[in-house]
PDB file of C-alpha atoms in Angstrom:
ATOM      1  CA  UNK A   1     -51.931   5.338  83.518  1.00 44.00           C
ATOM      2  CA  UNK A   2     -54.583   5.662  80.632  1.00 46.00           C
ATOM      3  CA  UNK A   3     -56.010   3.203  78.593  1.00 45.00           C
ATOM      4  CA  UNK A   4     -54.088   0.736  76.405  1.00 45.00           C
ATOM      5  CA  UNK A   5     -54.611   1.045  72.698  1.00 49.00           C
ATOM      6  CA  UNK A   6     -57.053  -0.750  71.714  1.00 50.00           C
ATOM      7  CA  UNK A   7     -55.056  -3.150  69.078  1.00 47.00           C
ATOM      8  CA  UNK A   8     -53.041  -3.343  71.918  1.00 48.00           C
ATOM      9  CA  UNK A   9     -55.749  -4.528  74.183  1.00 52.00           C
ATOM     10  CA  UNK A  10     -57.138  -7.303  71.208  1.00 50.00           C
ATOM     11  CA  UNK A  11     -53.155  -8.669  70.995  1.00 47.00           C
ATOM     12  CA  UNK A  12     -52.983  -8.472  75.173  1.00 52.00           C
ATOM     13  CA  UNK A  13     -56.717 -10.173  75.562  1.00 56.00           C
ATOM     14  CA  UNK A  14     -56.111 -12.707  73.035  1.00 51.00           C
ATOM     15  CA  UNK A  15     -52.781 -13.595  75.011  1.00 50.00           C
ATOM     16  CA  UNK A  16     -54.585 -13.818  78.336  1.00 54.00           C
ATOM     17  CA  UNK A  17     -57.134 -16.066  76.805  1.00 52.00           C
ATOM     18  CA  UNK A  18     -54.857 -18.639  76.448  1.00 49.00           C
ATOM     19  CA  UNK A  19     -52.925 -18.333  79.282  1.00 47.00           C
ATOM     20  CA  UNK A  20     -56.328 -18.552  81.320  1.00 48.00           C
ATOM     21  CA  UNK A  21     -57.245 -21.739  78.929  1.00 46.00           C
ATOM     22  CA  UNK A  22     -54.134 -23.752  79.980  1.00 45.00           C
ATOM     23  CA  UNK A  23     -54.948 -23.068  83.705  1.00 42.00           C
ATOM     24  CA  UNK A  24     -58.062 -24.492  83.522  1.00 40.00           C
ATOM     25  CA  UNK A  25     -57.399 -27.818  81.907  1.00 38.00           C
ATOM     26  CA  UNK A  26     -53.498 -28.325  83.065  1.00 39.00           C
ATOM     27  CA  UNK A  27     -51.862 -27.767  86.382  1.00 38.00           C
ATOM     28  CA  UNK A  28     -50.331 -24.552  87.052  1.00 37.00           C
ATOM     29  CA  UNK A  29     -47.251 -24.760  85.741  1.00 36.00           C
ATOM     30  CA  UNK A  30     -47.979 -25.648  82.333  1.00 39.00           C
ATOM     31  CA  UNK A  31     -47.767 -22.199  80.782  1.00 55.00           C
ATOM     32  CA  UNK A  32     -44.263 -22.610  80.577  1.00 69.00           C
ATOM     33  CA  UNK A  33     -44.381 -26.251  78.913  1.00 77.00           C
ATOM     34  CA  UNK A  34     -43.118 -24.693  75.578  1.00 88.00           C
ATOM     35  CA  UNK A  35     -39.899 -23.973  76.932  1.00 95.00           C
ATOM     36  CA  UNK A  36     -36.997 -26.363  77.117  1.00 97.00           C
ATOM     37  CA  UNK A  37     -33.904 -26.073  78.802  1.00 98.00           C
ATOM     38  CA  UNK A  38     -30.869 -26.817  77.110  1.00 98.00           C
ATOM     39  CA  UNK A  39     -27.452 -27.748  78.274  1.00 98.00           C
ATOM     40  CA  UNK A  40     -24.228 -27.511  76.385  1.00 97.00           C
ATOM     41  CA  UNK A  41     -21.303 -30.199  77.366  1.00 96.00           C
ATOM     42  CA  UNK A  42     -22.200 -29.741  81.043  1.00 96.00           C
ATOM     43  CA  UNK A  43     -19.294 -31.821  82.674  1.00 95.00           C
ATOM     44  CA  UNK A  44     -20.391 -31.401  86.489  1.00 95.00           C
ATOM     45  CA  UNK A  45     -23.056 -34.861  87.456  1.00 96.00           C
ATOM     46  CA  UNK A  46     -24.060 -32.334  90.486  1.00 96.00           C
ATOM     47  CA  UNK A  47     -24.847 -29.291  88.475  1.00 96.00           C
ATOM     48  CA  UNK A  48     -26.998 -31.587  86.329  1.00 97.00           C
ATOM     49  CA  UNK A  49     -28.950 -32.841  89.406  1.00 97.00           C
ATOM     50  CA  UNK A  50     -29.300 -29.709  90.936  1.00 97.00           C
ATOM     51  CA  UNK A  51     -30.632 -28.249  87.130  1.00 97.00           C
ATOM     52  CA  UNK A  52     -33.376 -30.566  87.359  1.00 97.00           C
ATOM     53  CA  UNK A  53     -34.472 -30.412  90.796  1.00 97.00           C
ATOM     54  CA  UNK A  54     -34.731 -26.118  90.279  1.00 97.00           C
ATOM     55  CA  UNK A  55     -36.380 -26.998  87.034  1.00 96.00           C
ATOM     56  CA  UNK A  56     -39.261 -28.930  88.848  1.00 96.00           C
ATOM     57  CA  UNK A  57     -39.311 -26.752  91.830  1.00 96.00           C
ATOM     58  CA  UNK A  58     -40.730 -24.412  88.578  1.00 95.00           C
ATOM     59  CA  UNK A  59     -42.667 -26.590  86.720  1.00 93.00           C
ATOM     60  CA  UNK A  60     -40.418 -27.068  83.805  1.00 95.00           C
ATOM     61  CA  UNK A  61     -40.136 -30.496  82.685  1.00 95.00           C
ATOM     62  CA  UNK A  62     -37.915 -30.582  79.276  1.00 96.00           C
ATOM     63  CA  UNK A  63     -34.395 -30.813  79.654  1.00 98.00           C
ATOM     64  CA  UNK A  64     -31.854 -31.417  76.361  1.00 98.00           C
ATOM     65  CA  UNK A  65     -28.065 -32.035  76.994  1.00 98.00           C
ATOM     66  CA  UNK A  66     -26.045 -31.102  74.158  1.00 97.00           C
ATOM     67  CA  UNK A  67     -22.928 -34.027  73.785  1.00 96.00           C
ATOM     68  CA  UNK A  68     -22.925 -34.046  78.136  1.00 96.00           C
ATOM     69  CA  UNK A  69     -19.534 -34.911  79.774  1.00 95.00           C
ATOM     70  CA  UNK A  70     -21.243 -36.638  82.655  1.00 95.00           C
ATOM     71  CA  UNK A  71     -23.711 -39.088  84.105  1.00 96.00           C
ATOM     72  CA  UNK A  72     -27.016 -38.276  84.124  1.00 95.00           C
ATOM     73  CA  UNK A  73     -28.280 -41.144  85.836  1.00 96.00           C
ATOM     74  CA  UNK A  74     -25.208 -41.725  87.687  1.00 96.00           C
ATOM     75  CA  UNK A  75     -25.189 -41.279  91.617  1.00 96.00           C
ATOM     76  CA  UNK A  76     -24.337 -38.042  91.757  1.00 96.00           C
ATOM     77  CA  UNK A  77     -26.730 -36.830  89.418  1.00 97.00           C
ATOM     78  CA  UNK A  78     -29.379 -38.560  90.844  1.00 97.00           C
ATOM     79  CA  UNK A  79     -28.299 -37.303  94.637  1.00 96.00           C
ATOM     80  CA  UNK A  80     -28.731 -33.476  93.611  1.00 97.00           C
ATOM     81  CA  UNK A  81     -32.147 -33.916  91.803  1.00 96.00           C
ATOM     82  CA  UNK A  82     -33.900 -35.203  95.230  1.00 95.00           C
ATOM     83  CA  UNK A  83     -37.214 -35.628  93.781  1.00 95.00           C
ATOM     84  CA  UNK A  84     -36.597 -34.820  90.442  1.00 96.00           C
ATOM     85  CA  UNK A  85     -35.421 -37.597  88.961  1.00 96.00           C
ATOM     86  CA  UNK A  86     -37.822 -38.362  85.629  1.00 97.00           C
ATOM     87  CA  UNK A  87     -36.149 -35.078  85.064  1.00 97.00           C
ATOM     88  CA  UNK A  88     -32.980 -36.796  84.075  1.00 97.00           C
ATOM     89  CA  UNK A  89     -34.879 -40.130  82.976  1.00 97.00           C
ATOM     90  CA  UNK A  90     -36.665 -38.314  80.470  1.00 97.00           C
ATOM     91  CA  UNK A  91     -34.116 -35.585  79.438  1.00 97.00           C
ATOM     92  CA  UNK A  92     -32.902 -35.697  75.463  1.00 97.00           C
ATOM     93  CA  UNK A  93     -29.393 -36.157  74.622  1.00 97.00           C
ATOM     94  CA  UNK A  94     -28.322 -34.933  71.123  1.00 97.00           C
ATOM     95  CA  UNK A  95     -24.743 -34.138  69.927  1.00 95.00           C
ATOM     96  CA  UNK A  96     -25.143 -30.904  68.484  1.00 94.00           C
ATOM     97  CA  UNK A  97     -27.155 -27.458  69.249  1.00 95.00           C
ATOM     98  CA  UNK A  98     -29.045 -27.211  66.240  1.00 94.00           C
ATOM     99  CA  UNK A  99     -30.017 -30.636  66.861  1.00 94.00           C
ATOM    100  CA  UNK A 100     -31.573 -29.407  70.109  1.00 96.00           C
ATOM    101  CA  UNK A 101     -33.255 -26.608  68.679  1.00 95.00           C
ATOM    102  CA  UNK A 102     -34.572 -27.997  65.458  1.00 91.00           C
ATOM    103  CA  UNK A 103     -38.231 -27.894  65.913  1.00 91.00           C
ATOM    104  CA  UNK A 104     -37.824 -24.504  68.179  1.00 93.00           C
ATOM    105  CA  UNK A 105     -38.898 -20.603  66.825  1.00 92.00           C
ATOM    106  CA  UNK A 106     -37.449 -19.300  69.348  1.00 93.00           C
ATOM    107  CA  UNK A 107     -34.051 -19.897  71.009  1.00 94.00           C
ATOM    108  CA  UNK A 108     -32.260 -17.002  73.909  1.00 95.00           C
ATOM    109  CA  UNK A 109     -28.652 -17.975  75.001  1.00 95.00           C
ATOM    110  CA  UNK A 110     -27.362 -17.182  78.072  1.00 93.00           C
ATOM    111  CA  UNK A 111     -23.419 -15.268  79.074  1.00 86.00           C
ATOM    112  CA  UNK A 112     -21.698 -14.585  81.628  1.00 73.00           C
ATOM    113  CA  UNK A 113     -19.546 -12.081  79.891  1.00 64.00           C
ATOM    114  CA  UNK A 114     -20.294  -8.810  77.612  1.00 54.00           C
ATOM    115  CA  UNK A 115     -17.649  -9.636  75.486  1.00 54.00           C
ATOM    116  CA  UNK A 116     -19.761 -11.521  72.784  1.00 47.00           C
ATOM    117  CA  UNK A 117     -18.816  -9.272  70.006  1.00 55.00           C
ATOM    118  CA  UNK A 118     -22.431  -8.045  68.222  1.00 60.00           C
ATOM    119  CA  UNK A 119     -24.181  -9.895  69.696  1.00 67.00           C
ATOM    120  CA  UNK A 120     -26.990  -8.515  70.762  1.00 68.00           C
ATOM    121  CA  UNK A 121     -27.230  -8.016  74.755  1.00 82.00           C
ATOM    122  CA  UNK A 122     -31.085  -8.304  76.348  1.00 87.00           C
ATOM    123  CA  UNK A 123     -31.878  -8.297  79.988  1.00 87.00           C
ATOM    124  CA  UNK A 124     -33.734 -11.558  81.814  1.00 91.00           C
ATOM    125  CA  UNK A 125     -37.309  -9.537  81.611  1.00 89.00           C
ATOM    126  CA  UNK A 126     -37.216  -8.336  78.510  1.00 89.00           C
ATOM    127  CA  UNK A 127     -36.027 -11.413  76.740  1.00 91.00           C
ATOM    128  CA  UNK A 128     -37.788 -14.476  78.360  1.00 92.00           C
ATOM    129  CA  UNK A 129     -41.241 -11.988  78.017  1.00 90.00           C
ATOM    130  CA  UNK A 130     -40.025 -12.569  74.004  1.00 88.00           C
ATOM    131  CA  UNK A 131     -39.495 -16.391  74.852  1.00 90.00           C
ATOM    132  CA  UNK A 132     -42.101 -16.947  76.459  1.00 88.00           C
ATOM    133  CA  UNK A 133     -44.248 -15.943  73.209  1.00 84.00           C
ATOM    134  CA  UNK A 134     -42.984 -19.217  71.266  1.00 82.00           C
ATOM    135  CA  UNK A 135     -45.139 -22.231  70.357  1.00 84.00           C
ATOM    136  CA  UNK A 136     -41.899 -23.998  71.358  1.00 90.00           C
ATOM    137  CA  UNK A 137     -38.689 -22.334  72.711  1.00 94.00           C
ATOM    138  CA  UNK A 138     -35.352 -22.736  74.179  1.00 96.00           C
ATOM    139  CA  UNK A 139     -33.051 -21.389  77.151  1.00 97.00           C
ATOM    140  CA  UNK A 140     -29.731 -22.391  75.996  1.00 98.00           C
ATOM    141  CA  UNK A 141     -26.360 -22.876  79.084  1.00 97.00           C
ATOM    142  CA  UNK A 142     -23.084 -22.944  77.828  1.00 95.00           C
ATOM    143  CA  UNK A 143     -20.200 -25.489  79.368  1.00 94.00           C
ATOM    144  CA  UNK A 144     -19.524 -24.680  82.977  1.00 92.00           C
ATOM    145  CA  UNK A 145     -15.716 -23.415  82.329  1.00 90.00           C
ATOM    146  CA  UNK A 146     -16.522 -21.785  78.868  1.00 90.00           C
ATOM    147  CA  UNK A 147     -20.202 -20.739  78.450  1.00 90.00           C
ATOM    148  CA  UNK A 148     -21.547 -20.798  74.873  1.00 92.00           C
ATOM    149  CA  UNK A 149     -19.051 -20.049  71.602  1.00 90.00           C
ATOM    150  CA  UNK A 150     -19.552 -17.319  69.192  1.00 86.00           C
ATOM    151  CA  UNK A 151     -20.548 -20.397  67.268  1.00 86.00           C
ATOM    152  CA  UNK A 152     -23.163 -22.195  69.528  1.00 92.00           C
ATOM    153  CA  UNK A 153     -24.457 -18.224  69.861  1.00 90.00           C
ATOM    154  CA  UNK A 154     -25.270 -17.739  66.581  1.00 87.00           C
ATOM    155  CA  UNK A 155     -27.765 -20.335  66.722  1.00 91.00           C
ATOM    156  CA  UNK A 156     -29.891 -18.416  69.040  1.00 92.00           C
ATOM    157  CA  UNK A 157     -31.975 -15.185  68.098  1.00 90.00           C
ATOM    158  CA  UNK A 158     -30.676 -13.456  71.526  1.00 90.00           C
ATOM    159  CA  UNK A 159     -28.713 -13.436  74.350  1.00 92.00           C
ATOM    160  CA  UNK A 160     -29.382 -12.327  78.038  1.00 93.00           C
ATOM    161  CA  UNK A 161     -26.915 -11.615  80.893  1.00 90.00           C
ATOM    162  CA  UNK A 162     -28.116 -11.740  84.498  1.00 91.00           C
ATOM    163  CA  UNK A 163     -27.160  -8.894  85.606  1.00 90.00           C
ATOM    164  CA  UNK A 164     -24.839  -9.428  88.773  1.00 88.00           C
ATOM    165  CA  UNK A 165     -21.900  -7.775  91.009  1.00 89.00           C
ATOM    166  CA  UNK A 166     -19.175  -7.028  88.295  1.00 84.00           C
ATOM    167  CA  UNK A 167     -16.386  -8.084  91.092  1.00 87.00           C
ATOM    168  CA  UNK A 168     -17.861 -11.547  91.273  1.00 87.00           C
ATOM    169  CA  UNK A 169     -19.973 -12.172  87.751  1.00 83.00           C
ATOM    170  CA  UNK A 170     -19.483 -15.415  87.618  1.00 84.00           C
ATOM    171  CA  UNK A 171     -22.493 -17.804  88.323  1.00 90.00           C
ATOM    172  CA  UNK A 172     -22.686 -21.612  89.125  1.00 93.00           C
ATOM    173  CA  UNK A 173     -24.715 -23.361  86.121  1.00 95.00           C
ATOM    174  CA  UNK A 174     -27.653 -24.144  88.297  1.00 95.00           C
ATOM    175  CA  UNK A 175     -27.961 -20.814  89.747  1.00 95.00           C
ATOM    176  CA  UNK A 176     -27.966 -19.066  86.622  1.00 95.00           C
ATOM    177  CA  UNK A 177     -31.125 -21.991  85.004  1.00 96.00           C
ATOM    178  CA  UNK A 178     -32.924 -21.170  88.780  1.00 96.00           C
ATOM    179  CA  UNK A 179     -32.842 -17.692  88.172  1.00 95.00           C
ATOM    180  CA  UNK A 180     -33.534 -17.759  84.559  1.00 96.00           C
ATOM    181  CA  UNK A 181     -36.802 -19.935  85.964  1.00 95.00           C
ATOM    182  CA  UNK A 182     -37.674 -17.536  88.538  1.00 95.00           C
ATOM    183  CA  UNK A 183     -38.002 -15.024  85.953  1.00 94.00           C
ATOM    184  CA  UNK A 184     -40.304 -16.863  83.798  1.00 93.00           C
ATOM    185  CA  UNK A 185     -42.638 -17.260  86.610  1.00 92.00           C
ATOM    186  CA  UNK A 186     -43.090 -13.901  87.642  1.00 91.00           C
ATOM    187  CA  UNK A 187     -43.907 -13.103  84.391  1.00 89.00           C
ATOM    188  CA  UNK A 188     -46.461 -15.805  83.898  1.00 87.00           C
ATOM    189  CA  UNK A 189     -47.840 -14.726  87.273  1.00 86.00           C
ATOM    190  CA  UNK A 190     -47.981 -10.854  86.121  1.00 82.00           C
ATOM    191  CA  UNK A 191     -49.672 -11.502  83.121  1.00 76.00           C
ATOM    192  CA  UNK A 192     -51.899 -13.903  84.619  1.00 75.00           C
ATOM    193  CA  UNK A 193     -52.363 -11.095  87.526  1.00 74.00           C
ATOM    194  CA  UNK A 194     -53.166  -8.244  85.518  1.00 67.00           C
ATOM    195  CA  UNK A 195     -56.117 -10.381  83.437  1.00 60.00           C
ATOM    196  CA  UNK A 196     -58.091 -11.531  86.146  1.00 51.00           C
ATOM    197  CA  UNK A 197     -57.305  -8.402  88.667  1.00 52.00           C
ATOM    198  CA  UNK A 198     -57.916  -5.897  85.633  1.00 46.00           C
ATOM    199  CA  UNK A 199     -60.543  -6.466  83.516  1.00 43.00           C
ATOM    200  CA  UNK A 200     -60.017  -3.570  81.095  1.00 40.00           C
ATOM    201  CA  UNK A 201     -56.565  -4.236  81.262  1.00 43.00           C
ATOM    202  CA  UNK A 202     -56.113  -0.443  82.270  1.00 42.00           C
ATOM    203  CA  UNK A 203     -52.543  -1.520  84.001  1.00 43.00           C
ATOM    204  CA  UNK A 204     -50.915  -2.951  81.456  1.00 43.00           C
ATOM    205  CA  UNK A 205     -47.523  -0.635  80.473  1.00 44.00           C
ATOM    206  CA  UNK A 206     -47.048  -0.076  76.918  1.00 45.00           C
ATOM    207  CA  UNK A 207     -44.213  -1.745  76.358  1.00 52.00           C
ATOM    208  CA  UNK A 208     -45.739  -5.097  77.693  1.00 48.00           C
ATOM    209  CA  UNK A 209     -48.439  -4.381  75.058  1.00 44.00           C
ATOM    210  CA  UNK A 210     -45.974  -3.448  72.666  1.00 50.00           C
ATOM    211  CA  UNK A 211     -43.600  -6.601  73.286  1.00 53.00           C
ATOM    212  CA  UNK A 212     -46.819  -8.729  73.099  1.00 47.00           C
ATOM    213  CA  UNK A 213     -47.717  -7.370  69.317  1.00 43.00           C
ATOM    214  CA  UNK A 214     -44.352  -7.705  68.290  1.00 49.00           C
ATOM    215  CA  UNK A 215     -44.577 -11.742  68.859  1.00 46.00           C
ATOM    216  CA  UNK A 216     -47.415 -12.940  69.334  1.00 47.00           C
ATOM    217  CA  UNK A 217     -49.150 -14.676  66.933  1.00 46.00           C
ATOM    218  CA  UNK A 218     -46.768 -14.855  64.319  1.00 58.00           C
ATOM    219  CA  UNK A 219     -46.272 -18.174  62.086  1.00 78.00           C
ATOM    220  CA  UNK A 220     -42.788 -18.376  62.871  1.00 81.00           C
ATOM    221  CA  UNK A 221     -40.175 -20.304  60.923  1.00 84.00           C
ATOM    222  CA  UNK A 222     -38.300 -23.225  63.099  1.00 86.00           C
ATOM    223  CA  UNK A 223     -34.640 -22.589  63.670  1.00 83.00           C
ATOM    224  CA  UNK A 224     -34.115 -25.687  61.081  1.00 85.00           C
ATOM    225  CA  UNK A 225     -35.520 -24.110  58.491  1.00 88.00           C
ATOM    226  CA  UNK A 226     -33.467 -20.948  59.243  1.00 87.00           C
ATOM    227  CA  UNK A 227     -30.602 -22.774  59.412  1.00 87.00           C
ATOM    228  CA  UNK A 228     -31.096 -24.359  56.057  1.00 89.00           C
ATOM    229  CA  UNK A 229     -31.541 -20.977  54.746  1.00 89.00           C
ATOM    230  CA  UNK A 230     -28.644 -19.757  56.263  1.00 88.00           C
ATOM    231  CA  UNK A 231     -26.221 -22.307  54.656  1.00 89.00           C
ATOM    232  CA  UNK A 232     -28.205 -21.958  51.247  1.00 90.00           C
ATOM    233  CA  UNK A 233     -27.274 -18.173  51.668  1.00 90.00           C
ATOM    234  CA  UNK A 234     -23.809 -18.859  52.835  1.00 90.00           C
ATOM    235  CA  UNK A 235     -23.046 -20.680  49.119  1.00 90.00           C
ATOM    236  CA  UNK A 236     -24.763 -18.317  47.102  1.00 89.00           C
ATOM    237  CA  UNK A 237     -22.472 -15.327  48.830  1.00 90.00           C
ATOM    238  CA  UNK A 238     -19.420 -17.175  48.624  1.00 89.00           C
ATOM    239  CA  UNK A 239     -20.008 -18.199  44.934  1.00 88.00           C
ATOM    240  CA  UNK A 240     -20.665 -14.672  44.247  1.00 87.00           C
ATOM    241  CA  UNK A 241     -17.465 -13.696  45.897  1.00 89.00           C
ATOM    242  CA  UNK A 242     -19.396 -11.502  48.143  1.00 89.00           C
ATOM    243  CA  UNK A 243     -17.908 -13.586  51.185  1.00 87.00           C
ATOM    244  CA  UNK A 244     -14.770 -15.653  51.097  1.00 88.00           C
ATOM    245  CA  UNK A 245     -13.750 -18.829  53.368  1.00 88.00           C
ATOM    246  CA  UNK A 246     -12.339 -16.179  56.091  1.00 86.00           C
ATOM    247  CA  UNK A 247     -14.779 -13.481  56.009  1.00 83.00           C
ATOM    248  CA  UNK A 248     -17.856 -15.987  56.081  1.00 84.00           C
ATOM    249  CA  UNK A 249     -18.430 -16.624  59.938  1.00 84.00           C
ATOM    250  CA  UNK A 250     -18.023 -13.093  60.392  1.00 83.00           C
ATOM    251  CA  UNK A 251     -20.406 -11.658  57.849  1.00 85.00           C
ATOM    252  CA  UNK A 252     -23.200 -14.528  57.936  1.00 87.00           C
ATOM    253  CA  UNK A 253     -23.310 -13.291  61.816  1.00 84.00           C
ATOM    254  CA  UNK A 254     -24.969 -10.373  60.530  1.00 84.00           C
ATOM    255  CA  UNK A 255     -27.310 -11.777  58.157  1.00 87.00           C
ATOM    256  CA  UNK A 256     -28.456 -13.709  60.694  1.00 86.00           C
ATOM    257  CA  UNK A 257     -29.465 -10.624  63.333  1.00 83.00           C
ATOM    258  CA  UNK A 258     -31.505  -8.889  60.187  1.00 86.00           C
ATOM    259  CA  UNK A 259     -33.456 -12.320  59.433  1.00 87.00           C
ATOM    260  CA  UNK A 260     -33.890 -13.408  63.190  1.00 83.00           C
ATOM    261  CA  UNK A 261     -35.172  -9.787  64.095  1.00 82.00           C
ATOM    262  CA  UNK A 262     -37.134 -10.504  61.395  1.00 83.00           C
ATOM    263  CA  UNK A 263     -39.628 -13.019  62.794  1.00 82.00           C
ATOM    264  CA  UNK A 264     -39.414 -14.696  59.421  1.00 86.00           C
ATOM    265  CA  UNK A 265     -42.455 -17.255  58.718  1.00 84.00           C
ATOM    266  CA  UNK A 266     -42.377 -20.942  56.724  1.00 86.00           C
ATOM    267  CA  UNK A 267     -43.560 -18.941  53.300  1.00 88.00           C
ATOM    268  CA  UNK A 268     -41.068 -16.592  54.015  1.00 89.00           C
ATOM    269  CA  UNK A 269     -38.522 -18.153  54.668  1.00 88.00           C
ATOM    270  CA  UNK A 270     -39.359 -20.623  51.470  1.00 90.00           C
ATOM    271  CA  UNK A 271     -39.524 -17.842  48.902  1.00 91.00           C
ATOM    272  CA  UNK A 272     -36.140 -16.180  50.172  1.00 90.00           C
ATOM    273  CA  UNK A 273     -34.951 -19.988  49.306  1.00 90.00           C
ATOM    274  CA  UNK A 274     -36.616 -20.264  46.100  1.00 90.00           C
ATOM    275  CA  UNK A 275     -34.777 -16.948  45.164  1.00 90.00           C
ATOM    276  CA  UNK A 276     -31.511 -17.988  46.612  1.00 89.00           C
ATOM    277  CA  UNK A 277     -32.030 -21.247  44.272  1.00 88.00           C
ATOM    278  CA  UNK A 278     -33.176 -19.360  41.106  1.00 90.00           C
ATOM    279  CA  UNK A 279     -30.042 -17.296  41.755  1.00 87.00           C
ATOM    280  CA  UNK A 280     -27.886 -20.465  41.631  1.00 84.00           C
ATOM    281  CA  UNK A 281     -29.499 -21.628  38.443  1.00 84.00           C
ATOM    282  CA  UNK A 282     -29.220 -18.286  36.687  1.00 85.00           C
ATOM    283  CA  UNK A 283     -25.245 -17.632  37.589  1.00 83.00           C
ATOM    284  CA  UNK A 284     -24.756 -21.193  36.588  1.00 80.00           C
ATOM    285  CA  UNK A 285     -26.534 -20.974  33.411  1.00 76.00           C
ATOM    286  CA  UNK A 286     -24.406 -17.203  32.315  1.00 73.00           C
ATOM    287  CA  UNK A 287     -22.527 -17.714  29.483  1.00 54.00           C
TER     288      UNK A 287
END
């Protein structure tokens, strides 16, 4: 394989640098730090526990339970997470998603299904190699006998399916966060491989490279200050008639893949509010 590009090679170096930073001055696992697991209305005390004992086994420490049905520090909880209990101590409980994600950029849902509607479809690699580019990032789980709404999804940039034996899809909660952390930690450990195995970095694929300069580093907008933007849009196109009560779900879902594909920044996002605010004042001001 020849020779990676050579803005390809500054992006992948620059990466590498501070992957090969937090190794020196934090334990291993660190490099995935900036990634939180989050739980929606999980209603099983056992999946919980068993969550956070896979989640140490991989060195991932924050856990967020979206309005939980059970006991996190009950028995039964505690009984599954073996060793992992400051796991559960420690773990945030909110009562909404975006309250879980508000100081994220970057947020990937997980489904079981392929019916999601437009959704856009990624596989584990691919999408957690995107994650993983975040200062601070989410895996979001849906409830155990639903998964996530179109709702909950629309908070979240992108959605990945393990792939698995279409006669049997379903997975248990805890197998699908092990696997999810599994994946995470092969690709910390191949990019961690290739930059001290390959100094000129002569292995690297293209599309790693290419992945890497699509994300990384970008000055990227939280998903609360999308979200504010989204709602400020959602008034402006329903005062305009270009929306209406029924139609608004539907058509927002869309403005949301253009913006989120986007990678918007803070200044961006706050001049596509200032216009969205001029445009209020203006239509209100028409005589």
């Amino acid at each position: 394989m020849g020779k990676v590009a050579s803005s390809e090679k500054l992006v992948y170096d620059r990466y590498m640098s501070d992957i090969k930073s937090n190794t020196r001055s934090n334990n291993r696992s660190n490099n995935t730090s900036n990634i939180r697991i989050v739980l929606v209305e999980t209603a099983g005390a056992r999946n919980l526990g068993s969550v956070a004992r896979v989640m140490k086994n991989f060195g991932l420490t924050e856990l967020w339970l979206v309005n939980p049905k059970c006991d996190r520090l009950g028995d039964e909880a505690l009984q599954m997470a073996v060793h992992a209990p400051e796991i559960l101590e420690n773990a945030k409980v909110v009562d909404s998603l975006p309250a879980a994600l508000v100081d994220c950029y970057r947020a990937i849902a997980t489904a079981g299904r392929i019916d999601k509607g437009e959704m856009p479809l990624t596989n584990p690699s691919r999408g957690l190699s995107w994650l993983m580019q975040a200062e601070t990032s989410a895996i979001v789980f849906g409830a155990e006998d639903r998964g996530l709404s179109n709702s909950e999804l629309q908070h979240c940039q992108q959605v990945i399916r393990i792939p698995v034996n279409p006669d049997y899809p379903s997975l248990n909660l805890a197998q699908s966060v092990g696997i999810c952390c599994y994946q995470l930690q092969l690709l910390r450990d191949d990019l961690r491989e290739k930059g001290e195995n390959s100094p000129c970095q002569e292995n690297l694929t293209s599309q790693i490279a290419q992945d890497l300069i699509k994300s990384a580093p970008i000055d990227l907008a939280t998903r609360a200050d999308l979200e504010a933007c989204y709602q400020q849009l959602e008034a402006v196109l329903l005062k305009i008639g270009y929306v209406y009560p029924h139609t608004a779900v539907h058509r927002l879902r869309k403005f949301r893949h253009i913006f989120d594909r986007a990678n918007l920044s803070p200044s961006e996002v706050a001049m596509l509010r200032g216009i969205l605010r001029q445009f209020n004042w203006a239509t209100a001001h028409l005589d």
